[in-house]
Structure formats: structure tokens, C-alpha cells
One Martini backbone bead per residue (centre of mass of N, CA, C, O) as a GRO file, in nm:
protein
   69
    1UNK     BB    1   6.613   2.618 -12.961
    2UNK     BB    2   6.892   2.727 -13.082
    3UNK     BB    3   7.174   2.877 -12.928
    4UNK     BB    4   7.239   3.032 -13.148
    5UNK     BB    5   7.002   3.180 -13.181
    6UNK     BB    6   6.968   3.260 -12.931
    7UNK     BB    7   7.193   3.450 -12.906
    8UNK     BB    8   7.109   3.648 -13.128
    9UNK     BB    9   6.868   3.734 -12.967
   10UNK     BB   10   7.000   3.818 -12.682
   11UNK     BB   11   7.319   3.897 -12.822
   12UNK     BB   12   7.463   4.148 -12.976
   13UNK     BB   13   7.594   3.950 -13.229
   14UNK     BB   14   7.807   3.888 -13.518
   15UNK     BB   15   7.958   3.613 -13.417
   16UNK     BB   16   8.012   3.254 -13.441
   17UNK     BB   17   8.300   3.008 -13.371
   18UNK     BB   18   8.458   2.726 -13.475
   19UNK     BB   19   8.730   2.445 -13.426
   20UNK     BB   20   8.760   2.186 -13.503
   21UNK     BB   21   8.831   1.905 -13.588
   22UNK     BB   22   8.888   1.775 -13.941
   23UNK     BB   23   8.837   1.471 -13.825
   24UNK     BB   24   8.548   1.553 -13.693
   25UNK     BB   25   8.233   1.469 -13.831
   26UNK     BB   26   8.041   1.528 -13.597
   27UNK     BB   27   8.106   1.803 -13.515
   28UNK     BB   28   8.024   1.889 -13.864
   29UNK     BB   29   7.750   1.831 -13.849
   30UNK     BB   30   7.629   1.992 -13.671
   31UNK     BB   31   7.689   2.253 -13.732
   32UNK     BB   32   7.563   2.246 -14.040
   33UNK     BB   33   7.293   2.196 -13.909
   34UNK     BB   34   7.298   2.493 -13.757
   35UNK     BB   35   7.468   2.685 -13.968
   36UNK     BB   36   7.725   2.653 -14.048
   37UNK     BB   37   8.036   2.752 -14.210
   38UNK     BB   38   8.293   2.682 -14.393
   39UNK     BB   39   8.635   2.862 -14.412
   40UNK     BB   40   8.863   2.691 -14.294
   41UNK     BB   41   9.191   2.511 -14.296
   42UNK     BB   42   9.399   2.487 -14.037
   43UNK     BB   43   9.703   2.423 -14.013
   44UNK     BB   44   9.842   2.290 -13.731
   45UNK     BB   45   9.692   2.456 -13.470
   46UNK     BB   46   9.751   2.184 -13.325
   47UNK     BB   47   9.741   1.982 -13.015
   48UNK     BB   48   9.781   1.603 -12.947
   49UNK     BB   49   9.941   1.426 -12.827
   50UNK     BB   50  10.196   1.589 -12.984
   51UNK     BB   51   9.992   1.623 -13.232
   52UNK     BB   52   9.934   1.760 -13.457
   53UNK     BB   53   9.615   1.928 -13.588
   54UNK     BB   54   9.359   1.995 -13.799
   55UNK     BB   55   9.144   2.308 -13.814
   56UNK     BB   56   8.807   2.413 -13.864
   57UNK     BB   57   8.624   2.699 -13.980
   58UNK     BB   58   8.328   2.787 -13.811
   59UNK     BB   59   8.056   3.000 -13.920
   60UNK     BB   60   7.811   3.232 -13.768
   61UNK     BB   61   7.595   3.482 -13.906
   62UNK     BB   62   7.432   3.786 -13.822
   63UNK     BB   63   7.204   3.936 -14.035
   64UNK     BB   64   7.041   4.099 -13.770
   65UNK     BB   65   7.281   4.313 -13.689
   66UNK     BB   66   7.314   4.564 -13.490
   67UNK     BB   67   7.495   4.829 -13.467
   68UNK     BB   68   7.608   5.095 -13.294
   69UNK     BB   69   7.428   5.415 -13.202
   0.00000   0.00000   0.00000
């Protein structure tokens, strides 16, 4: 079972998101793999050695989620 699928069955999560660096194809390949989607592209959100770099907003929403009662 996939870690995300785990998450959303063991405990009531409404989203989980992930935030790559944006010229980092191999873990956006995983993540739309397991069901992420693509939401934008913060430009220069980190630093990474001295240089801005541009991260992805992935994430995946729990369809099945029930607020609470």
C-alpha cells in the first residue's frame, strides 16, 4: 500500500503536499506516481547553497474525508 493511501486510511488527513524543487523530475515523477497534482510553482522559495531555487506544490486530497462531528 502506498504511504499516502496508509495516511489517509490510519488517520482523518484532509491533504497532504509535498514541495519539490521544480527541476527535480525524479521526485515529481513519484509523487504524480502515487497521485499528487501539480498546484503551482512558488518561484524562489528557498535557498539552497546561496541560490534562490523555484519549488512545486504537490498535493493530494483525501476524497474520503469526514470533518469532524
Amino acid at each position: 500500500m502506498l504511504v499516502s493511501a496508509h495516511v489517509f486510511t490510519s488517520v482523518n488527513l484532509l491533504r497532504l503536499f509535498a514541495l519539490p524543487f521544480a527541476d527535480n523530475l525524479a521526485s515529481i515523477r513519484v509523487l504524480e506516481k502515487a497521485g499528487y497534482v501539480r498546484e503551482a510553482v512558488l518561484r524562489s522559495s528557498s535557498v539552497k547553497y546561496g541560490v534562490p531555487r523555484d519549488q512545486a506544490l504537490y498535493a493530494r486530497v483525501n476524497a474520503d474525508w469526514k470533518g469532524a462531528t
